Each structure stands twice: as structure tokens, then as C-alpha cells.
Short mmCIF file of C-alpha atoms and ligand atoms in Angstrom, two decimals:
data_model
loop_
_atom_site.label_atom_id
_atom_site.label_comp_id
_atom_site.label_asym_id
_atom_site.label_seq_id
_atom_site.Cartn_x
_atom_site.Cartn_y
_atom_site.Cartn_z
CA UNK A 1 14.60 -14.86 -25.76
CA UNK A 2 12.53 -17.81 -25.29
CA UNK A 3 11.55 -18.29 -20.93
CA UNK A 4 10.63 -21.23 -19.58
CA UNK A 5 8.48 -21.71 -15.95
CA UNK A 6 6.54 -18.80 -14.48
CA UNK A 7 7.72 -15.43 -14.50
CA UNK A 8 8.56 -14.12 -11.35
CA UNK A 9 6.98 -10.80 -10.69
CA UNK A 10 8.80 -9.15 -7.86
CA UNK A 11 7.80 -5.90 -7.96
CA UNK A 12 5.88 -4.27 -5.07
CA UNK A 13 3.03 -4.49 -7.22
CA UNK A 14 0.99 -5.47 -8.94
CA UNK A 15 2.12 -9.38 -7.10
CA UNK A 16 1.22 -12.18 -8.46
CA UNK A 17 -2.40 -13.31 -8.39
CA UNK A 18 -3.28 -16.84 -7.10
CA UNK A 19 -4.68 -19.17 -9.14
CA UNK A 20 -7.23 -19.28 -7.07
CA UNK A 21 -8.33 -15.74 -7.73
CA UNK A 22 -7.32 -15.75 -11.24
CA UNK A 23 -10.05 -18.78 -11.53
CA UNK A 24 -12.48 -16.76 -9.74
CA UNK A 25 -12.72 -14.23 -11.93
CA UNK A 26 -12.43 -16.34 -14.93
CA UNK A 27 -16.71 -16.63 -15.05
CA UNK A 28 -19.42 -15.08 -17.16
CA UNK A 29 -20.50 -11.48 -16.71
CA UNK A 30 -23.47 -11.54 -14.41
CA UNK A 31 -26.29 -8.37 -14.35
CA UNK A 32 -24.77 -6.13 -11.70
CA UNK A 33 -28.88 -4.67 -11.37
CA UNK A 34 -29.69 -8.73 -10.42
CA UNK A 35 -30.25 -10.75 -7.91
CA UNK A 36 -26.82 -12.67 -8.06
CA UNK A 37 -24.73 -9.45 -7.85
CA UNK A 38 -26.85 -8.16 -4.93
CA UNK A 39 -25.34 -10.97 -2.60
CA UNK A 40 -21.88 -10.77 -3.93
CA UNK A 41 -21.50 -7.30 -3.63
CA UNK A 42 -23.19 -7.57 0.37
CA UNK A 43 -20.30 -10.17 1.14
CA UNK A 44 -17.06 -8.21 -0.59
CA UNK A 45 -18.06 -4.91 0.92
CA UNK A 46 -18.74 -6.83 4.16
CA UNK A 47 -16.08 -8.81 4.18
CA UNK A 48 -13.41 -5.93 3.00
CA UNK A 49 -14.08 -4.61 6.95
CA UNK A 50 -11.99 -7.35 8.34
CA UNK A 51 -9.42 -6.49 6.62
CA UNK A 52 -9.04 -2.58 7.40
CA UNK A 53 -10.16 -3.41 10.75
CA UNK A 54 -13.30 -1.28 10.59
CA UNK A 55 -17.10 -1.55 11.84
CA UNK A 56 -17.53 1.31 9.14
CA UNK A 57 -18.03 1.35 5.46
CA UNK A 58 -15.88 0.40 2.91
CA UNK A 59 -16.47 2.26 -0.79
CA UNK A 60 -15.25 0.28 -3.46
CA UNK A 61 -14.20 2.25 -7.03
CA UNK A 62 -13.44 0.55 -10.26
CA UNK A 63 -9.95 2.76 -10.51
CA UNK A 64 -6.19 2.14 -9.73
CA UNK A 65 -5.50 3.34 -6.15
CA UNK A 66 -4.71 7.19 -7.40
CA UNK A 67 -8.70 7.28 -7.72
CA UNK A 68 -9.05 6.60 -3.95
CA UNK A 69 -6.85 8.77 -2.86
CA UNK A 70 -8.51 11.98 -5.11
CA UNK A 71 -11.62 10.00 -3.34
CA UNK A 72 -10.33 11.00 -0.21
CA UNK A 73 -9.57 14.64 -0.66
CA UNK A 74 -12.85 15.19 -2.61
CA UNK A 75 -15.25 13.77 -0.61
CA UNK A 76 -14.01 15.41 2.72
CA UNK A 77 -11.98 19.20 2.35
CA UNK A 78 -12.88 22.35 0.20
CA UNK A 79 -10.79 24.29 -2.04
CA UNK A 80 -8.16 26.64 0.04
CA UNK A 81 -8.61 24.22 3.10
CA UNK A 82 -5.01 23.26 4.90
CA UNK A 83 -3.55 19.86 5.19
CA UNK A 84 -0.59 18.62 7.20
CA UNK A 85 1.20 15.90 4.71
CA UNK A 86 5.11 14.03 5.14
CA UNK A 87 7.50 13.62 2.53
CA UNK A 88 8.40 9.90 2.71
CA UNK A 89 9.14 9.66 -0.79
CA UNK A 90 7.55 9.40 -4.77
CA UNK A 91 3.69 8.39 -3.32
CA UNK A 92 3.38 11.02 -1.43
CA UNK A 93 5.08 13.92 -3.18
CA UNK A 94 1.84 12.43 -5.66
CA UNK A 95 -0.64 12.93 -3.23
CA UNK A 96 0.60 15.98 -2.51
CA UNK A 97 -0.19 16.91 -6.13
CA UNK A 98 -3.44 15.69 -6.37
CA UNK A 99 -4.08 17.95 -3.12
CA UNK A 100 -2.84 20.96 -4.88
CA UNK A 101 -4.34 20.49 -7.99
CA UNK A 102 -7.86 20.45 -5.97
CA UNK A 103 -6.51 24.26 -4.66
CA UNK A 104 -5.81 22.53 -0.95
CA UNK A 105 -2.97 24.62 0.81
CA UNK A 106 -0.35 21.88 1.69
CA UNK A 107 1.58 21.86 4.74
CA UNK A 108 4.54 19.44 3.71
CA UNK A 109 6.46 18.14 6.28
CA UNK A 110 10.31 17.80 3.90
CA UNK A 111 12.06 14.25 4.33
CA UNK A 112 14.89 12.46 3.10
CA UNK A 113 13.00 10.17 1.41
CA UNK A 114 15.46 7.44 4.13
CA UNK A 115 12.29 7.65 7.28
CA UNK A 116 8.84 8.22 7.70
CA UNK A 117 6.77 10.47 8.67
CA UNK A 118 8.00 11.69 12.65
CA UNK A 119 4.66 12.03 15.08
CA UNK A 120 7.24 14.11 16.17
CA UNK A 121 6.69 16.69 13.79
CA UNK A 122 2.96 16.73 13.45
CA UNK A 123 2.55 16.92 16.78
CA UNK A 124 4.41 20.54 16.69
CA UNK A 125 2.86 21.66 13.37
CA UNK A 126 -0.41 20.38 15.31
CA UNK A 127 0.26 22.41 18.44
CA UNK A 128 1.11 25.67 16.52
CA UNK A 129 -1.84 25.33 14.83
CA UNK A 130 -3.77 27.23 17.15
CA UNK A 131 -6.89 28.40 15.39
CA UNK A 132 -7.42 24.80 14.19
CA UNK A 133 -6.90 25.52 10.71
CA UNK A 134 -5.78 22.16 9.70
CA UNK A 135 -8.28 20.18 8.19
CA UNK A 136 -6.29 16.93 7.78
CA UNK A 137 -3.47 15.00 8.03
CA UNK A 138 -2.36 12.80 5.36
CA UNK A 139 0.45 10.05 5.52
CA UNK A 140 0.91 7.34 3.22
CA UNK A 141 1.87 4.34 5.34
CA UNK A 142 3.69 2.03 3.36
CA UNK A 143 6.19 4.26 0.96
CA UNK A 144 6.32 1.85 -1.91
CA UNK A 145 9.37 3.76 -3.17
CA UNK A 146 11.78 3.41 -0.53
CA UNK A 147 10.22 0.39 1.81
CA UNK A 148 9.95 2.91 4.44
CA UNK A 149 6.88 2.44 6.85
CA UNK A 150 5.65 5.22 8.89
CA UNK A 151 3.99 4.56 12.52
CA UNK A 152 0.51 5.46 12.21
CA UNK A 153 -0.56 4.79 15.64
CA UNK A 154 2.33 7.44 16.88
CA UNK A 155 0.64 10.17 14.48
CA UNK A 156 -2.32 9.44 15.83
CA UNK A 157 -1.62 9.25 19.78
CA UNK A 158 0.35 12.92 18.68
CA UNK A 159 -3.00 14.30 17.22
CA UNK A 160 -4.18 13.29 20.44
CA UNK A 161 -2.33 15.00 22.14
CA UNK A 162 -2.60 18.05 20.76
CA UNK A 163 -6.06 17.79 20.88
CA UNK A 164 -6.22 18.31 17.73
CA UNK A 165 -10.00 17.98 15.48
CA UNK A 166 -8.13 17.43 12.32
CA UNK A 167 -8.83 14.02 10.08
CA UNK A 168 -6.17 11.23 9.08
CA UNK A 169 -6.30 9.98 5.88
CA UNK A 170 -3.83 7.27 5.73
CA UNK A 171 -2.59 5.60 2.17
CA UNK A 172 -2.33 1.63 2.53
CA UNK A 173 -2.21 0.80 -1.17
CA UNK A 174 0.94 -1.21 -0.51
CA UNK A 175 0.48 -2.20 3.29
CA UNK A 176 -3.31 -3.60 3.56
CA UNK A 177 -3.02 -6.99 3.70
CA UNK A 178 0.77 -7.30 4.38
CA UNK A 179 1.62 -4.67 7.48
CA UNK A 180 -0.26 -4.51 10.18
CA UNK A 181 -2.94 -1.97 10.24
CA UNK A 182 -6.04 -1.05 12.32
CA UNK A 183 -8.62 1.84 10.98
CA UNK A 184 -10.64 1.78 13.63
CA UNK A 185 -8.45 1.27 16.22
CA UNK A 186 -5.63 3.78 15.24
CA UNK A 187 -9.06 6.19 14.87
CA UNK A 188 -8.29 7.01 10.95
CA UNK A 189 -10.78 8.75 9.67
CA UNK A 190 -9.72 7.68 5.52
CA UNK A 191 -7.99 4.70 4.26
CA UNK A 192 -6.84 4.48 1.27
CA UNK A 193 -6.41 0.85 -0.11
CA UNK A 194 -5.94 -0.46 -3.73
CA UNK A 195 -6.79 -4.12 -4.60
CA UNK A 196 -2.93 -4.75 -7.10
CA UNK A 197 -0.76 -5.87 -3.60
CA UNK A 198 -1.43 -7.29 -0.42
CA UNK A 199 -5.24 -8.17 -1.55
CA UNK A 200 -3.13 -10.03 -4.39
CA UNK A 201 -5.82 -9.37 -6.76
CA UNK A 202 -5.38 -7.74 -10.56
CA UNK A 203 -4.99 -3.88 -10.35
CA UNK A 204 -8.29 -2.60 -10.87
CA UNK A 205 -10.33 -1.93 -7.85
CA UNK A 206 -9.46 0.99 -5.04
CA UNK A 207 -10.76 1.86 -1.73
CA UNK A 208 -11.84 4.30 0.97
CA UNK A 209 -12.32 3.07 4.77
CA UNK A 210 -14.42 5.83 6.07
CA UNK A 211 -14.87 6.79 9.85
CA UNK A 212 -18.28 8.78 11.15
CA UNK A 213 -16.20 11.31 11.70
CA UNK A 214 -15.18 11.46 7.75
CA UNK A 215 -18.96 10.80 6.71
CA UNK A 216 -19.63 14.13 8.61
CA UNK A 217 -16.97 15.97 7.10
CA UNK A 218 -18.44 14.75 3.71
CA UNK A 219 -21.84 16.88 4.74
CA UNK A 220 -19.87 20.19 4.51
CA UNK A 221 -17.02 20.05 2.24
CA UNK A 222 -17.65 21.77 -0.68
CA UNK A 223 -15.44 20.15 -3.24
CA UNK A 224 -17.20 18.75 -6.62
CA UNK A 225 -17.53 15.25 -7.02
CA UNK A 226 -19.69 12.92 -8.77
CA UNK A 227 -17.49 9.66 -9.68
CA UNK A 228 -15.85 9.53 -6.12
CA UNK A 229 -19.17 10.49 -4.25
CA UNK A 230 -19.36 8.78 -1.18
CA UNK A 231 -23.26 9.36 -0.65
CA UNK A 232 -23.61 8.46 -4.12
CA UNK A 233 -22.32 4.83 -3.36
CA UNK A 234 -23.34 4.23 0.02
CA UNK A 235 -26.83 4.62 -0.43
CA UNK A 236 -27.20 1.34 -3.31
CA UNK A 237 -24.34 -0.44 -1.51
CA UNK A 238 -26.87 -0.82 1.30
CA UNK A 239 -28.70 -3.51 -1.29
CA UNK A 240 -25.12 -5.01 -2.14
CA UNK A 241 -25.57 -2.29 -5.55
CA UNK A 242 -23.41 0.07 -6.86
CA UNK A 243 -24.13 4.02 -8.57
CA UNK A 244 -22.60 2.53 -11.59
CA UNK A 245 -21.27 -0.22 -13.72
CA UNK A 246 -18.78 -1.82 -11.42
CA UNK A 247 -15.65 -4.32 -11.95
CA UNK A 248 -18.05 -7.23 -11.67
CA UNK A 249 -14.95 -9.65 -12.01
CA UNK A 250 -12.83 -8.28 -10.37
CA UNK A 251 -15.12 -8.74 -7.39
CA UNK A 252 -15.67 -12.08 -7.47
CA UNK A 253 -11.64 -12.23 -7.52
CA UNK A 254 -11.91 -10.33 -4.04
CA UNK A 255 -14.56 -12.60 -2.66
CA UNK A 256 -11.72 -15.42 -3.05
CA UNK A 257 -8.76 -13.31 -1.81
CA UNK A 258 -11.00 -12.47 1.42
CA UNK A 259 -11.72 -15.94 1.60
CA UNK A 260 -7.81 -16.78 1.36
CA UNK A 261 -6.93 -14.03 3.57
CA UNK A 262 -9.69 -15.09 6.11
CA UNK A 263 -8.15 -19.22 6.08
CA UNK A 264 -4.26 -17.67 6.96
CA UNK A 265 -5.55 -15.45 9.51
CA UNK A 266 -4.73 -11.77 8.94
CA UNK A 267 -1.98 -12.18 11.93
CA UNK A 268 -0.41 -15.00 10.17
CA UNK A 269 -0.40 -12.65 6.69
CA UNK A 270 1.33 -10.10 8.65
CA UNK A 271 4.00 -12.49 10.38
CA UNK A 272 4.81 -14.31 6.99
CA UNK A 273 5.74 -10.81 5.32
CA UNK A 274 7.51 -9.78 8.17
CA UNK A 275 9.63 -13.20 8.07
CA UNK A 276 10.59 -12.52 4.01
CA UNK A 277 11.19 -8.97 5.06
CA UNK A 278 14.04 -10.03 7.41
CA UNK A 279 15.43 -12.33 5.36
CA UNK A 280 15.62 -10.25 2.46
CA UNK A 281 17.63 -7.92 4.68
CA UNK A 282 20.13 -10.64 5.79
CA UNK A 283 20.46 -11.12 2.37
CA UNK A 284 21.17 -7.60 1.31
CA UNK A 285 23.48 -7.05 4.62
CA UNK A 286 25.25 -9.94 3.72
CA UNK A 287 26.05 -8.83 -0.22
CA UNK A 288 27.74 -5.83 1.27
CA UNK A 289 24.91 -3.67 0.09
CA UNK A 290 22.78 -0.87 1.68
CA UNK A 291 18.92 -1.30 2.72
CA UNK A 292 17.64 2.33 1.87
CA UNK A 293 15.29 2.54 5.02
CA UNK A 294 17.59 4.12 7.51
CA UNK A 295 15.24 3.10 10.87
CA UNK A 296 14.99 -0.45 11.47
CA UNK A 297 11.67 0.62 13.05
CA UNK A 298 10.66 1.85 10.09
CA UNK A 299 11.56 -1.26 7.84
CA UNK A 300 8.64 -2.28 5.72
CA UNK A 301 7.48 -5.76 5.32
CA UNK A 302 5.91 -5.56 1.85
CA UNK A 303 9.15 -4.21 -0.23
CA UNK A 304 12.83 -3.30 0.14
CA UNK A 305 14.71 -0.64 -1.43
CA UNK A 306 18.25 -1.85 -2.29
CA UNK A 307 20.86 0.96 -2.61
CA UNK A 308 23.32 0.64 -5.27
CA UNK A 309 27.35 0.86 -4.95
CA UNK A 310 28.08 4.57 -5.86
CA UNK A 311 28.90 4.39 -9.53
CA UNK A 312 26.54 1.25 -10.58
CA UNK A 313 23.24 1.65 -12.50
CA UNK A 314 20.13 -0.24 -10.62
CA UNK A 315 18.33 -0.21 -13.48
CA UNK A 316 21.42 -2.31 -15.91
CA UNK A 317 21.32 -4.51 -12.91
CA UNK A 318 17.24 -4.92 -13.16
CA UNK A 319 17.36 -5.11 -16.78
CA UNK A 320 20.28 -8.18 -17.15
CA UNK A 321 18.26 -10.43 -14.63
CA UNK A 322 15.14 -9.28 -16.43
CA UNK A 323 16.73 -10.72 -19.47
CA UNK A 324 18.92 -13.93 -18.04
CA UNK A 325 16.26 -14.97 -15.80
CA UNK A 326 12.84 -13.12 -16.58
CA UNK A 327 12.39 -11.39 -13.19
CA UNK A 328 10.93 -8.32 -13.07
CA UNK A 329 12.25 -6.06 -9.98
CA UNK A 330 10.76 -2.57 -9.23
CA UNK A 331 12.82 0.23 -10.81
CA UNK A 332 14.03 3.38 -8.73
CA UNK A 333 11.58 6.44 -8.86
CA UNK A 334 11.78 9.56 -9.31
CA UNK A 335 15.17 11.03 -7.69
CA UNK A 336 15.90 6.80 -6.79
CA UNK A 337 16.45 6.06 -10.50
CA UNK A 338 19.47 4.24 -11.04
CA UNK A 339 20.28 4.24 -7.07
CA UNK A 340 17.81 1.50 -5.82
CA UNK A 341 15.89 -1.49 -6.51
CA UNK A 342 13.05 -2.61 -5.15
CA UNK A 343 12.43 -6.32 -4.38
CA UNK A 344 8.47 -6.53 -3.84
CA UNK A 345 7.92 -9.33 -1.21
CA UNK A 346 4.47 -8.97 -0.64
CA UNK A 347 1.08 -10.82 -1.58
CA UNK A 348 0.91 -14.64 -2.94
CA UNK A 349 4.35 -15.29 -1.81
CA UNK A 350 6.27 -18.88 0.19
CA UNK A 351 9.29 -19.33 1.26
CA UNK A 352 10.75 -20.99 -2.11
CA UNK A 353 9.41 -18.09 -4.43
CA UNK A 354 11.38 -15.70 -1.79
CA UNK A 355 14.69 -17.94 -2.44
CA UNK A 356 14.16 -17.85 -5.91
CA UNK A 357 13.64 -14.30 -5.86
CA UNK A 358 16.89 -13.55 -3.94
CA UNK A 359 18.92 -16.23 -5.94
CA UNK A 360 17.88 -14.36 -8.97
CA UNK A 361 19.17 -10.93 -7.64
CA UNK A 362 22.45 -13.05 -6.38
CA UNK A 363 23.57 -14.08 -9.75
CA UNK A 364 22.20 -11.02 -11.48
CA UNK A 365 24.82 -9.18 -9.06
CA UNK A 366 27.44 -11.67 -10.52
CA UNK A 367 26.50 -11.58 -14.58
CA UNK A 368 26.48 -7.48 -13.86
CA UNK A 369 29.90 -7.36 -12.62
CA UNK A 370 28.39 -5.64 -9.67
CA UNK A 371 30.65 -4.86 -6.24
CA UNK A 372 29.04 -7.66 -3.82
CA UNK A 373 30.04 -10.34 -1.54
CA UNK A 374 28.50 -14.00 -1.83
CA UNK A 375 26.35 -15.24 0.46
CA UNK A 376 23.07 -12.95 0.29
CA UNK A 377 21.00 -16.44 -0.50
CA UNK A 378 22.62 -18.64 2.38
CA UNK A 379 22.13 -15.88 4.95
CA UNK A 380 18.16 -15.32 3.62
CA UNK A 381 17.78 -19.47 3.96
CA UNK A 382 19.38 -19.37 7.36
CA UNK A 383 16.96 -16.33 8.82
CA UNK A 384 13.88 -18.06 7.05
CA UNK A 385 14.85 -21.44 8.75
CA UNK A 386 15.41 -19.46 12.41
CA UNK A 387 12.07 -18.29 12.27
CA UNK A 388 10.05 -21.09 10.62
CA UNK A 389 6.65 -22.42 12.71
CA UNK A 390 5.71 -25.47 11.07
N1 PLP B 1 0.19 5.03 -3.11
C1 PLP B 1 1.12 4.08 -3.00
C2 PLP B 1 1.80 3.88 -1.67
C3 PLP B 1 1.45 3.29 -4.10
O1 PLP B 1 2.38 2.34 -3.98
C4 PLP B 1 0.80 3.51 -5.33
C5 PLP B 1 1.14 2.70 -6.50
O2 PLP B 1 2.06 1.94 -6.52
C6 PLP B 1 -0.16 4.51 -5.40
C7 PLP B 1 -0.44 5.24 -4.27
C8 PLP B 1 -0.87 4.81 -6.68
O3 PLP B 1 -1.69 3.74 -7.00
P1 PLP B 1 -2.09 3.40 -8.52
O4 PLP B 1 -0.81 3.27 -9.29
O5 PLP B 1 -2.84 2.12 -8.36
O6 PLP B 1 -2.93 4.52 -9.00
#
């Protein structure tokens, strides 16, 4: 079938890249050893701090965000070391993995896959934890398969409390740059970002925040690593260099999404995905259907996960308005196949691309035959016009 206009790429990620950055990276390849790249890679690695809210360094790998988070386990624990992690869902039963593979003995905190992690619970695993054993706690904050977000600041005033010496690592491949976060602030020790969603750049680049605390850890842990090797990168990236060929491109792309991010104003970013986050969910209330996230605390801002009438197949409904009006919506994973779908409202988005977006779903709901009341687009115009600041 033959589309006309833009495709509309409403998954929670990769979003859709501005023009702007798409034109940034459209340049020659420069000599990452010169002069040139020296002062672009000083101003991304700079100018990435702003945006995790860090004084500290930011590493920057040329890998999808699963390389920053095997980043974060190598460069800080040792083999048979234990680590406090939440179930919120598919991303983190995957970090999980990657923590087992690398012989870490998991403490996972089960979920329904509905809410995030509970400070609740780590602060009693914490507490028991008497000899100190645990090495770290990992969340991932944004749960890209539910749109469930998990209060980092609570885990972290719980650690507190339990005076516990253990490090977060927190995973904000599909919050940084759309939920408010603070690395410093919320004293996380790893963050792990990914360039394909709030930074609204291709996927491609991944990253790790990393406290003093962290950089310490790094001295003793005892895991391989070469790749992923902190000291490795920090030491050129003083110069603006890197240990190895990096995503040249790609950076400049980042040097113009910093730049865009840096004109909104990161607390205007946050407040314009929290205003498509509502209305998408006065849109779903009002088509009779279910928002998966159970805890309107917990709602995310970047995506959200819209349950299925028992009986109906997500996935038909993604694939007719894939093919009647070439929108791509994110599938259901893992044990969520079928039973959601995900409308990704994060990144390069407006108003009118949100409206589209819903009206798309709307009469998708209609060619599918699926159980739903009209009215989901009216009732997302209405909450976007409540809240509207010229
Ligand atoms: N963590 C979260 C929360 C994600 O959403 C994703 C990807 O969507 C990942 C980790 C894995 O990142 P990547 O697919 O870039 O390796």
C-alpha cells in the first residue's frame, strides 16, 4: 500500500528525530584523533551533565542502551557479588539476565508487572541485610513495557535509612529527557541512559552517569572488561577523545539535541510530556479501556500501556492501523503480547502529532471492530486545551 505524509512513529522508541538533528548528522566524517573532534567531543560529554543532573562524568558508548547497562554491572561488582533488583516488567527481568549471566547473585524483588518498584521493600531487604552483603541496587526507572515509573528518590531516602553502603544503578533509557530525574541529587551512583528516546536522537549511542562513589567501586571490582572500561574512557575523554572509534555522527546529532533540549528548558521538556501523558489517559478512560499502570503515582510520562478487552488481540489492533494509516504503535512484550499496546509519547512530539496519534488509535478501534466508546480524541483535546500555557 502506497502512504502518503510522514509516518508516525509512536512507539516508545526509537521517536522520531528532528530535522534538526537528522541535519546535524547529515556532514562529512571528521578525524576523531583531530583537532575538530577534540572540541565536539569536550561540549557533548559536557553538555550531557545537564541533562542527568550531574557534576560527574558522563561515559558515552557507541552501543544500544543494553551495552550501558552490562557497562554498569561490569565496571562496578565481581562475580558472586549480591544485588537487590524489582520486577517492574520485560527491562528489567533483562537486566536481571545480564546480571546473572556475569555470575551476580540476584535478589529479585517479584512484581506484577502493574507498579514499580516499592522503597517499601528495599528498605526491608536493606535492613535484613545485616552483614552488608548487598552490593547494589538496581531499578530501571521508566518500565518501557508497561508505562510504569518507579520513585527513585523514595528508594533512595529508604537506602538511607537503612544506612545502607550499597550503590544505585538506575536505568533511564526511556525517562532521560522526558521524566524528571536528578543523579546527583537523588545520590545515584549509575545511570543508565540510551540516546533512541527522550534525547530524540537515532539509536546508537548509550550512557553511564557515574558518581565518586561508583568510580571507587570501579578500583576493586574484579569483573573483566575492556569495551565498557570506565578508566579506559575517562582518561582520553579528558582531551574531548575517546579509547576507540566512536559514533562521530551520531555526536554531532547530540550536540543539536542538547542544544534543543537546552532552548525548551529541561522543566518545560518534563511538563510537555507530562501534559500528553494525561491526555492520552483521558483518552483511554474515555474509550472504556484500561491504562495498565495501576498507581496513578506511578503513571509514566514517556509511554502508556493500553490494556485490551479480554478476548481482543493488541497486536490485530496495531497491525490494521499500521496498515490503514501507517502508524507504528509499540507491541506487548513478553507475557503483555496480545494484552497491551503501547502508545510512545515521548521525544520530538506537539500537541497536533499527539491528536493525530490518538485519532489514529480512535478509528483503528473502529475498523477493528474493537469494544470501545467514542470520544477518546475529544476528551485528549479537551485535557490538552485545560492545561495549555501559551
Ligand atoms: N531499558 C529500557 C527501560 C528500555 O526501554 C530498553 C529498550 O527499549 C532497554 C533497556 C534496552 O535498550 P536497547 O534496546 O537500546 O539495547
Amino acid at each position: 500500500m502506497i502512504h502518503t505524509g510522514r509516518h508516525f512513529l509512536q512507539i516508545p522508541g526509537p521517536t522520531n528525530v528532528p530535522d534538526r538533528v537528522l541535519r546535524a548528522t547529515d556532514r562529512p566524517v571528521i578525524d576523531h584523533r583531530g583537532p575538530e573532534f577534540a572540541v565536539l567531543g569536550a561540549e557533548v560529554l559536557e553538555g550531557l551533565k545537564a541533562v542527568f543532573k550531574t557534576n560527574g562524568p558522563v561515559v558515552i558508548y557507541p552501543s544500544s542502551g543494553s551495552g550501558a547497562w552490562e557497562a554498569a554491572i561490569v565496571n562496578t561488582l565481581s562475580a558472586g557479588d549480591r544485588v537487590l533488583m524489582f520486577e517492574t516488567g520485560h527491562f528489567s527481568n533483562l537486566w536481571r539476565d545480564i546480571a546473572l549471566r556475569h555470575g551476580l547473585n540476584v535478589d529479585y524483588v517479584p512484581g506484577n508487572w502493574r507498579r514499580g518498584a516499592q522503597s517499601a521493600d528495599a528498605e526491608q531487604k536493606l535492613k535484613e541485610d545485616t552483614q552488608k552483603a548487598i552490593k547494589a541496587v538496581m531499578v530501571v526507572h521508566n518500565e518501557t513495557s508497561t508505562g510504569v515509573t518507579s520513585r527513585i528518590a523514595e528508594v533512595r531516602q529508604a537506602m538511607d535509612r537503612a544506612r545502607h553502603p550499597a550503590l544505585l544503578m538506575v536505568d533511564t533509557i526511556s525517562s532521560l529527557a522526558s521524566i524528571d530525574y536528578r543523579h546527583d541529587e537523588w545520590g545515584v551512583d549509575v545511570t543508565v541512559g540510551g540516546s533512541q528516546k527522550g534525547l530524540m536522537l537515532p539509536p546508537g549511542l548509550s550512557f553511564n552517569a557515574v558518581s565518586e562513589k561508583a568510580l571507587a567501586a570501579n578500583k576493586s571490582a574484579t569483573m573483566s572488561r575492556y569495551y565498557w572500561d570506565w578508566q579506559e574512557m575517562l582518561k582520553p575523554n579528558r582531551a574531548g577523545f575517546f579509547p576507540y572509534t566512536p559514533a562521530t555522527n551520531l555526536l554531532w546529532g547530540l550536540r543539536e539535541a542538547l542544544a534543543m533540549l537546552q532552548e525548551e528548558g529541561l522543566a518545560n521538556v518534563f511538563r510537555r510530556h507530562d501534559r500528553h501523558a494525561e491526555a492520552t489517559r483521558a483518552a483511554v478512560k474515555a474509550w472504556g479501556l484500561e491504562v495498565w499502570c495501576e498507581e496513578p503515582k506511578e503513571y509514566s510520562s514517556s509511554l502508556t500501556a493500553v490494556l485490551m478487552p479480554q478476548g481482543h488481540d493488541a497486536d490485530k489492533l496495531r497491525e490494521i492501523i499500521l496498515a490503514a494509516f501507517d502508524m507504528s504503535l509499540g507491541t506487548g512484550l513478553a507475557k503483555l503480547a496480545g494484552k497491551v499496546f503501547r502508545i510512545g509519547h515521548l521525544g520530538h512530539f506537539n500537541d497536533l502529532m499527539l491528536a493525530g496519534t490518538l485519532s489514529g488509535v480512535e478509528m483503528g478501534l473502529q475498523l477493528a471492530g474493537m469494544p470501545h466508546k467514542a470520544g477518546g480524541v475529544s476528551a485528549a483535546l479537551v485535557s490538552l486545551a485545560k492545561n495549555h500555557r501559551p
